PDB file of C-alpha atoms in Angstrom:
ATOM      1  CA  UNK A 489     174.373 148.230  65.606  1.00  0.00           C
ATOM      2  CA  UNK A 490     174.420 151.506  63.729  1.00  0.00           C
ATOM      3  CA  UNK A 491     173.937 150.255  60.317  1.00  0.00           C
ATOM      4  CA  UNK A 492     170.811 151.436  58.817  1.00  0.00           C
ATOM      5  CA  UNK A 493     168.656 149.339  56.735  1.00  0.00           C
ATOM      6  CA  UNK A 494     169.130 149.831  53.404  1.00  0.00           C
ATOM      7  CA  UNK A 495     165.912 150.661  50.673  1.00  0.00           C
ATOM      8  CA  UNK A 496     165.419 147.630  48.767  1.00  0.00           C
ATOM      9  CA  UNK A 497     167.864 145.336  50.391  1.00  0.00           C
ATOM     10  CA  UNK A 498     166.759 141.986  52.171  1.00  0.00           C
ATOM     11  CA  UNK A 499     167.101 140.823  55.948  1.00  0.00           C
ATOM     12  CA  UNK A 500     166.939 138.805  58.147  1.00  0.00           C
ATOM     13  CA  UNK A 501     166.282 139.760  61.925  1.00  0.00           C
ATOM     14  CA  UNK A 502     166.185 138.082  64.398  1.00  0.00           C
ATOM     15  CA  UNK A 503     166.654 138.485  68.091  1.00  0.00           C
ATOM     16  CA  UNK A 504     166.469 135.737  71.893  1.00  0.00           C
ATOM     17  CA  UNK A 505     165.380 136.907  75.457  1.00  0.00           C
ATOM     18  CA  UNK A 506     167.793 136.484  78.090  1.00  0.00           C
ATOM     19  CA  UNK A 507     168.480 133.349  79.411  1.00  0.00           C
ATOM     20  CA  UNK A 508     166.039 130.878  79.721  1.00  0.00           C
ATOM     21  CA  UNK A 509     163.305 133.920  79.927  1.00  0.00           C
ATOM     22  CA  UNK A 510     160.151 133.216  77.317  1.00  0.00           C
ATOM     23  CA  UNK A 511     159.238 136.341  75.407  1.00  0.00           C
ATOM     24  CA  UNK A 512     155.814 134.861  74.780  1.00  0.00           C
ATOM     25  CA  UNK A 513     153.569 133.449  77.539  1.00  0.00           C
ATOM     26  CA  UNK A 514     150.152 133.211  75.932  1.00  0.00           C
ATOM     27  CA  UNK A 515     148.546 133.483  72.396  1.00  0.00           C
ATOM     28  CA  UNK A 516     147.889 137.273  73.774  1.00  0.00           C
ATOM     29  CA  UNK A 517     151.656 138.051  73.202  1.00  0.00           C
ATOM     30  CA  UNK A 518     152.238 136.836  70.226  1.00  0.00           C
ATOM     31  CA  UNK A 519     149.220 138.546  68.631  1.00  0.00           C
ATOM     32  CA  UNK A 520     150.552 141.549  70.340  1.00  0.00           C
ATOM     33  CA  UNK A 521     153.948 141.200  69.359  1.00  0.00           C
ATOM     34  CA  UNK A 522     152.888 140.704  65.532  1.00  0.00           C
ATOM     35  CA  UNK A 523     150.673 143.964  66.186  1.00  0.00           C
ATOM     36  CA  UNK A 524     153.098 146.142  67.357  1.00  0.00           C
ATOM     37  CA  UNK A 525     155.268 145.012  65.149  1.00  0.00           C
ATOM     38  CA  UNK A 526     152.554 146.231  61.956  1.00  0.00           C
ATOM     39  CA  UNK A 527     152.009 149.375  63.564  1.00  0.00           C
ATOM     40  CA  UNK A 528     155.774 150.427  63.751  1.00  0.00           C
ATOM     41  CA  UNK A 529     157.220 148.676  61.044  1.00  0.00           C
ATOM     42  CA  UNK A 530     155.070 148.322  58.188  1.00  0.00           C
ATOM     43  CA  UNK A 531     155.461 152.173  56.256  1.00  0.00           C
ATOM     44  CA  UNK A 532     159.429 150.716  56.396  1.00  0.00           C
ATOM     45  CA  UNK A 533     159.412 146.646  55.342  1.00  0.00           C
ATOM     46  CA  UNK A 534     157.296 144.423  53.519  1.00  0.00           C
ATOM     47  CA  UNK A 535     157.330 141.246  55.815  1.00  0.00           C
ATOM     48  CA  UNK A 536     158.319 137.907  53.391  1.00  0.00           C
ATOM     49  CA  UNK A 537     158.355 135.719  56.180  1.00  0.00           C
ATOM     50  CA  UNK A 538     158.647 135.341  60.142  1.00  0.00           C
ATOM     51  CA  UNK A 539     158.430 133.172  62.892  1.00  0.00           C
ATOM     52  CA  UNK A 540     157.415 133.136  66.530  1.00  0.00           C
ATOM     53  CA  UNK A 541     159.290 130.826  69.399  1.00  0.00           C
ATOM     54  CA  UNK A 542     158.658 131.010  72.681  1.00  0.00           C
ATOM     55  CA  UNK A 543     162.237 132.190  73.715  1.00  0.00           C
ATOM     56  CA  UNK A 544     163.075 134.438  70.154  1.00  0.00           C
ATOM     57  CA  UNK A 545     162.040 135.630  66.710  1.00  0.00           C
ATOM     58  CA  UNK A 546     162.746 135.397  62.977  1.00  0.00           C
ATOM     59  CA  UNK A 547     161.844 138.276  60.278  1.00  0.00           C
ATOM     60  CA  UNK A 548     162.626 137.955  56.446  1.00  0.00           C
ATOM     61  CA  UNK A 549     161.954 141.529  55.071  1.00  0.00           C
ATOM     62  CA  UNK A 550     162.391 143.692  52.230  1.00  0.00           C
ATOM     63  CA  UNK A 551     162.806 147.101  53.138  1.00  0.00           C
ATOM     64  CA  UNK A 552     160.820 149.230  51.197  1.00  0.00           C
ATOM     65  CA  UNK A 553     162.351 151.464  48.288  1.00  0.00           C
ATOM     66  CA  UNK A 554     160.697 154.693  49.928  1.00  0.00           C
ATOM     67  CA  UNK A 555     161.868 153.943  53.408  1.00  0.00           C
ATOM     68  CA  UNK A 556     164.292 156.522  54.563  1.00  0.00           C
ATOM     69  CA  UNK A 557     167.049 153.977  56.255  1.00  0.00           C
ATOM     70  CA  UNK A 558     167.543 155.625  59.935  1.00  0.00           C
ATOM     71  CA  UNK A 559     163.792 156.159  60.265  1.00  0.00           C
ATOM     72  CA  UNK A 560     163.481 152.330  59.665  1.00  0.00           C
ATOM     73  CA  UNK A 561     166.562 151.432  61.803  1.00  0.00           C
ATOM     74  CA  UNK A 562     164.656 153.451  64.717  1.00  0.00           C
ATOM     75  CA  UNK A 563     161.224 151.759  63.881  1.00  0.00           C
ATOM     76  CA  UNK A 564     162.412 148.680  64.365  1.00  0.00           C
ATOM     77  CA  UNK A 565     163.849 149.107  67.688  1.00  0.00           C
ATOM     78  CA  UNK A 566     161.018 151.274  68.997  1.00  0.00           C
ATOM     79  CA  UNK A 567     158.637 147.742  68.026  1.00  0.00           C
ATOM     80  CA  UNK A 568     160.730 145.860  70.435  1.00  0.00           C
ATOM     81  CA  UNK A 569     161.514 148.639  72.882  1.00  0.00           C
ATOM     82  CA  UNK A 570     157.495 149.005  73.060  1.00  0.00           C
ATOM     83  CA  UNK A 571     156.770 145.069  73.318  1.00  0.00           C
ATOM     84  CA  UNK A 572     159.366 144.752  76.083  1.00  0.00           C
ATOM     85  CA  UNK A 573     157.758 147.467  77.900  1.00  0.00           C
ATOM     86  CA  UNK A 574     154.473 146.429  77.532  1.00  0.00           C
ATOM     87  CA  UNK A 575     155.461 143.112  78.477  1.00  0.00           C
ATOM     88  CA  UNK A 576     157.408 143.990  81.726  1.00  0.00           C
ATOM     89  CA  UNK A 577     154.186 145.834  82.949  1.00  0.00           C
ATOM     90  CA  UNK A 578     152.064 142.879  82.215  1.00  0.00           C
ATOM     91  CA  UNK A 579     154.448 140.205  84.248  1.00  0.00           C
ATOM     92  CA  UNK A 580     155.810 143.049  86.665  1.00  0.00           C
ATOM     93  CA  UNK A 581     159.315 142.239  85.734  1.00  0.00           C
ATOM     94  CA  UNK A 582     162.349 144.396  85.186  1.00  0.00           C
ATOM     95  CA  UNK A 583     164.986 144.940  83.141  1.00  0.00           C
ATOM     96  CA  UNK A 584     165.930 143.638  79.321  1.00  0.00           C
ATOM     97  CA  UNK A 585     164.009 141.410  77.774  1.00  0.00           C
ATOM     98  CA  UNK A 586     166.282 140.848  74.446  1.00  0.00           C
ATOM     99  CA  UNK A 587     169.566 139.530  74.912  1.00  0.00           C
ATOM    100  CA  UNK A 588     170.467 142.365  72.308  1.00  0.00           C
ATOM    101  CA  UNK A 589     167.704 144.644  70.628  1.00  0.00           C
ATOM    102  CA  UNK A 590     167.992 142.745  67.553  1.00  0.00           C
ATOM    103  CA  UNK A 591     170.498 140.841  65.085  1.00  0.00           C
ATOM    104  CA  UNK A 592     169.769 140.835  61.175  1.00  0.00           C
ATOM    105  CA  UNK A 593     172.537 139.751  58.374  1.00  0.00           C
ATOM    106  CA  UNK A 594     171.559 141.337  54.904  1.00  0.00           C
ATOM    107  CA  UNK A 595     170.181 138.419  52.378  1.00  0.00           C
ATOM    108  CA  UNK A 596     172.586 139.223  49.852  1.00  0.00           C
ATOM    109  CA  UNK A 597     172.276 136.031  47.214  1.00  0.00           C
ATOM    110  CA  UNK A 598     169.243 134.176  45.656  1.00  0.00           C
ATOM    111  CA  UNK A 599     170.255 130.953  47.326  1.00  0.00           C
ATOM    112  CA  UNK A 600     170.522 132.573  50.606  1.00  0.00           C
ATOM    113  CA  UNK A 601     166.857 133.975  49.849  1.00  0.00           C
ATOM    114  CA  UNK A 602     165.676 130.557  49.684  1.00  0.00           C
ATOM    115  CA  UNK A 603     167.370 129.171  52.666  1.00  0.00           C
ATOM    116  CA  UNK A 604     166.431 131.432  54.985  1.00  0.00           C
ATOM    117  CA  UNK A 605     162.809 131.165  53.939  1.00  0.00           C
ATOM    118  CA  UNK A 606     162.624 127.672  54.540  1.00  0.00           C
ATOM    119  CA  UNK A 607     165.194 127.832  57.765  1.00  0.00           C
ATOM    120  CA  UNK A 608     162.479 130.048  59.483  1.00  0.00           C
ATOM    121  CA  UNK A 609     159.411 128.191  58.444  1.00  0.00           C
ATOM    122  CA  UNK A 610     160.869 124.681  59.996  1.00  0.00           C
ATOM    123  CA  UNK A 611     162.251 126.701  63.250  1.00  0.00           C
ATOM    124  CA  UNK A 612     159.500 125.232  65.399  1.00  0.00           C
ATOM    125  CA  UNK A 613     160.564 121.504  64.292  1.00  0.00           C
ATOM    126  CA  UNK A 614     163.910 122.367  64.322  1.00  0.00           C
ATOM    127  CA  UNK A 615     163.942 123.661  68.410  1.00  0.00           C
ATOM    128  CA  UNK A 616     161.766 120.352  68.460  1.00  0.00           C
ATOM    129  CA  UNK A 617     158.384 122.616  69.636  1.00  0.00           C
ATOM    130  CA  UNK A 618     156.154 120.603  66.938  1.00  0.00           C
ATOM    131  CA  UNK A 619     156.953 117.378  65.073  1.00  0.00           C
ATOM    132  CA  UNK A 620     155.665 119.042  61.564  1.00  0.00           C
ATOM    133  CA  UNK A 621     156.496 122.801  60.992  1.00  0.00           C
ATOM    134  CA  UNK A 622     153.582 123.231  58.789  1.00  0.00           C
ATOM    135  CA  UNK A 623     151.436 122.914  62.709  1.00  0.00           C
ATOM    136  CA  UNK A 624     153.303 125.874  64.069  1.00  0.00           C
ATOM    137  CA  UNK A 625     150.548 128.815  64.233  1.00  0.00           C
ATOM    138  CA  UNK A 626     152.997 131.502  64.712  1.00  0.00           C
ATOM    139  CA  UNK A 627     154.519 131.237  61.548  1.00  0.00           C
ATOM    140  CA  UNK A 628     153.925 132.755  58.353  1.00  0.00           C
ATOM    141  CA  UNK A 629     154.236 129.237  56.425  1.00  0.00           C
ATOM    142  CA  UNK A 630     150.467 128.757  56.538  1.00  0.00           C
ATOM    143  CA  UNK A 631     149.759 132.451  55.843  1.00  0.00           C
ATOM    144  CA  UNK A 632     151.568 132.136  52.658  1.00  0.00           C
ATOM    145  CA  UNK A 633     149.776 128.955  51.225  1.00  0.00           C
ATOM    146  CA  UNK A 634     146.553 129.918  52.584  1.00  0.00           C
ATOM    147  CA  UNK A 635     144.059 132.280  50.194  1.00  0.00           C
ATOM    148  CA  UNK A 636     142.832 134.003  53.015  1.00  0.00           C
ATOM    149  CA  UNK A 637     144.189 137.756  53.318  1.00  0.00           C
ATOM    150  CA  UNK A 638     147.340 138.822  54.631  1.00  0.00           C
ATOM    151  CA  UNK A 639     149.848 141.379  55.257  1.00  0.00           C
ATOM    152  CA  UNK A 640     152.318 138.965  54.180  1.00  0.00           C
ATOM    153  CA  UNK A 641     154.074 139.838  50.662  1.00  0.00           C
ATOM    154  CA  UNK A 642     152.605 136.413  49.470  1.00  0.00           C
ATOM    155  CA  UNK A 643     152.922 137.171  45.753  1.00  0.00           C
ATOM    156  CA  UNK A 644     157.041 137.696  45.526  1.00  0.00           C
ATOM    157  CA  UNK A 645     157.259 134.632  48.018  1.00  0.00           C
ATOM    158  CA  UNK A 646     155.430 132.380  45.609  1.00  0.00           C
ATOM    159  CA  UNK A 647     156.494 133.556  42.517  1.00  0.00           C
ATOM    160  CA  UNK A 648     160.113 133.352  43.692  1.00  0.00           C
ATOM    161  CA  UNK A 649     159.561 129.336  44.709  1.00  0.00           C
ATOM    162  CA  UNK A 650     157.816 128.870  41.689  1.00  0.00           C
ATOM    163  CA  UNK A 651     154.396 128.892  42.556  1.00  0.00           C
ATOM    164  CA  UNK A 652     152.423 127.373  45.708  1.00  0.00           C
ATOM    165  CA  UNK A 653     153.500 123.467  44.971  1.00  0.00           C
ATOM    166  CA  UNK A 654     156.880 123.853  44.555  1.00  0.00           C
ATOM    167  CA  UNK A 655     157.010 126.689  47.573  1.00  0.00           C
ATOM    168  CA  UNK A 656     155.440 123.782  49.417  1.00  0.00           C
ATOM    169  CA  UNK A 657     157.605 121.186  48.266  1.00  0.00           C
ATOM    170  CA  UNK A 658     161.062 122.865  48.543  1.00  0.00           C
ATOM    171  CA  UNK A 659     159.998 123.203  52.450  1.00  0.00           C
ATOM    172  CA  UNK A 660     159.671 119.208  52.567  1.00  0.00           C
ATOM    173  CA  UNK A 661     163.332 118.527  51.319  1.00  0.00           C
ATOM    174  CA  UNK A 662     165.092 116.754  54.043  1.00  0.00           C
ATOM    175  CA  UNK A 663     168.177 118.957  53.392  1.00  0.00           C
ATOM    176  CA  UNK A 664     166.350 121.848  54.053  1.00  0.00           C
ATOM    177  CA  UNK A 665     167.037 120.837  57.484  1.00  0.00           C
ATOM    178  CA  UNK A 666     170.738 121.538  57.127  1.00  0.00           C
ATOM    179  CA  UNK A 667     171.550 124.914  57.083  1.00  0.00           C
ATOM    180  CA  UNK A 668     175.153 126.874  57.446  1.00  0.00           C
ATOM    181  CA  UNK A 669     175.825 127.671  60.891  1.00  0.00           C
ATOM    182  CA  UNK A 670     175.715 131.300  60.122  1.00  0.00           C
ATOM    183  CA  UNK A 671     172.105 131.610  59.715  1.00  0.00           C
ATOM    184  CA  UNK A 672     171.647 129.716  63.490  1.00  0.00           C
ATOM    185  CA  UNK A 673     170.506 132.244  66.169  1.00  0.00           C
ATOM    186  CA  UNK A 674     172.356 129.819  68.576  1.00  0.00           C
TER     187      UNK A 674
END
């Protein structure tokens, strides 16, 4: 992948361990994860939405206008290249953890926007981890409907559904269940 991100453009990122390997063990890692993840990434993307699984990850970001695009590109991989690191000390294991370093397909229409929002936000429910999405803590669902602070670009998420009740409407929709196959990480 030697595509750089481009300023202003959306995308989604995503990325699996290998095999059956989890790439998140405790509530440790995925605090970590999110943190190194902030401390490379966020000069380059504003973060719209994510979510944690215990076996792979979702991003929805915007990078930013003043992000020069290989600088991001390299951010992004140094992130993972540190968590897998960091995480191969802690469990004394070798080798990759990521199936790839990362996968992300540019969010090129307003409808697409949408989808992928809500696609990420029912993950959890989808993979059947929780019955209701909305009681997965390692997404940014609650984050965004919460009032509490957040690093989360809450404001263009909500005014882009409409406002909190229809943001947390749309996500109810049965047929926000059904998504094209493109946008699976499977």
């Amino acid at each position: 992948m030697t595509d750089p991100f481009s300023p202003g453009e959306f995308f989604h990122v995503y990325s699996r361990t290998n095999g059956a390997e989890l790439l998140f063990r405790t509530e440790e890692n995925y605090t970590y994860f999110l943190q190194k993840y902030q401390d490379h990434c966020s000069l380059y993307f504003s973060t719209l939405a994510y979510c944690l699984l215990p076996n792979h990850f979702h991003f929805l970001i915007r990078v930013e206008e003043s992000a020069e695009p290989e600088a991001a590109l390299s951010a992004f991989f140094n992130f993972l290249n540190g968590y897998a690191k960091a995480y191969n000390k802690l469990y004394d294991r070798h080798g990759g953890l990521f199936q790839r370093k990362f996968k992300r397909k540019q969010v090129d229409r307003e409808s697409y926007l949408s989808q992928v929002i809500i696609y990420i936000h029912r993950n959890p429910q989808k993979h059947g981890i929780v019955e209701d999405f909305k009681n997965w803590k390692f997404s940014s669902y609650n984050g965004l409907i919460s009032l509490k602070t957040t690093k989360l670009d809450r404001d263009f998420i909500l005014d882009w559904f409409g406002g909190l009740e229809q943001f947390k409407k749309v996500h109810e929709l049965e047929q926000a269940a059904d998504f094209p196959e493109e946008m699976s990480l499977e």
